[in-house]
């Protein structure tokens, strides 16, 4: 089996996923945001096999999302801390948390984002930073950027032509239409 790398794919989502790696890496990043820095903390909190944790931490360091900081020379021990690139992953984690709470938390939220001062729960939504307008499928579209290849431009043009009108946006959560799941990374 040939392992495909998406690190150089034209799609920014594919490139981002290629650098994060897999679900374990996302959970390691989550624990780093919760304050874990040491191997034993990640191991205890996640229940991940030590060899797998080592590989995932090495990948996160190699990809620049975390860095090692030695805290003991004898025996050699490192803290694993988020870099600026790793901290930039926070909105992705918060969006995953909101999505998981919305669709997979039958008994209610187990974790939520709150305002630090008041403790008020925060409803997470994507907004346009320039206008403050909420980003929805009805009001916004994925379009080619300045660096898009001709192939990606053609795919996005076809994709835009198949997008539903606002009145058709109440599609079921599972089993998305073929048009909406067309791969955009080629």
XYZ file of C-alpha atoms in Angstrom, residues 7-93:
87
model
C 1.481 18.133 2.328
C 1.828 19.699 -1.118
C -1.805 19.331 -2.217
C -3.455 22.435 -3.683
C -6.202 22.217 -1.042
C -5.362 24.045 2.220
C -7.570 21.621 4.172
C -5.600 18.633 2.845
C -2.298 20.370 3.646
C -3.473 21.167 7.173
C -4.714 17.639 7.852
C -1.428 16.230 6.524
C 0.472 18.234 9.120
C -1.756 17.457 12.065
C -1.750 13.760 11.224
C -4.638 11.927 12.816
C -7.118 11.836 15.685
C -4.404 11.116 18.270
C -2.490 14.217 17.203
C -5.644 16.339 17.498
C -6.247 14.948 20.997
C -2.627 15.660 21.966
C -3.104 19.254 20.814
C -6.324 19.426 22.846
C -4.467 18.270 25.962
C -1.705 20.800 25.286
C -4.380 23.523 25.268
C -5.629 22.076 28.573
C -2.124 22.567 29.980
C -0.346 19.230 29.479
C 3.332 19.574 28.584
C 4.984 16.353 29.728
C 5.011 12.936 28.118
C 3.551 11.290 31.238
C 0.689 13.807 31.336
C -0.266 13.106 27.720
C 0.053 9.357 28.312
C -2.093 9.386 31.456
C -4.777 11.726 30.097
C -5.155 9.988 26.736
C -4.389 6.346 27.515
C -2.332 6.186 24.318
C 0.432 3.591 23.911
C 3.859 5.106 24.693
C 5.345 4.238 21.287
C 2.364 5.797 19.508
C 2.547 8.906 21.705
C 6.252 9.257 20.919
C 5.555 9.086 17.174
C 2.710 11.611 17.358
C 4.697 14.060 19.499
C 7.653 13.750 17.102
C 5.332 14.471 14.159
C 3.831 17.515 15.885
C 7.349 18.800 16.651
C 8.589 18.056 13.110
C 5.573 19.872 11.626
C 6.158 22.898 13.860
C 2.964 22.694 15.943
C 4.880 21.893 19.150
C 8.451 22.322 20.320
C 10.590 20.459 22.816
C 11.976 22.269 25.840
C 14.366 20.275 28.021
C 13.515 20.399 31.711
C 15.921 17.686 32.913
C 19.372 16.768 31.650
C 19.797 13.589 33.741
C 17.763 11.717 32.747
C 16.956 13.725 29.618
C 13.330 14.890 29.744
C 11.438 17.374 27.598
C 8.330 19.479 27.884
C 6.221 19.660 24.732
C 4.841 23.155 24.267
C 2.625 24.684 21.631
C 4.279 26.944 19.087
C 2.519 29.899 17.474
C 1.516 27.531 14.665
C 0.097 25.098 17.224
C -1.781 27.851 19.064
C -3.312 28.864 15.730
C -5.016 25.441 15.726
C -7.240 26.494 18.665
C -10.188 27.691 16.528
C -10.218 24.292 14.800
C -10.435 22.529 18.177
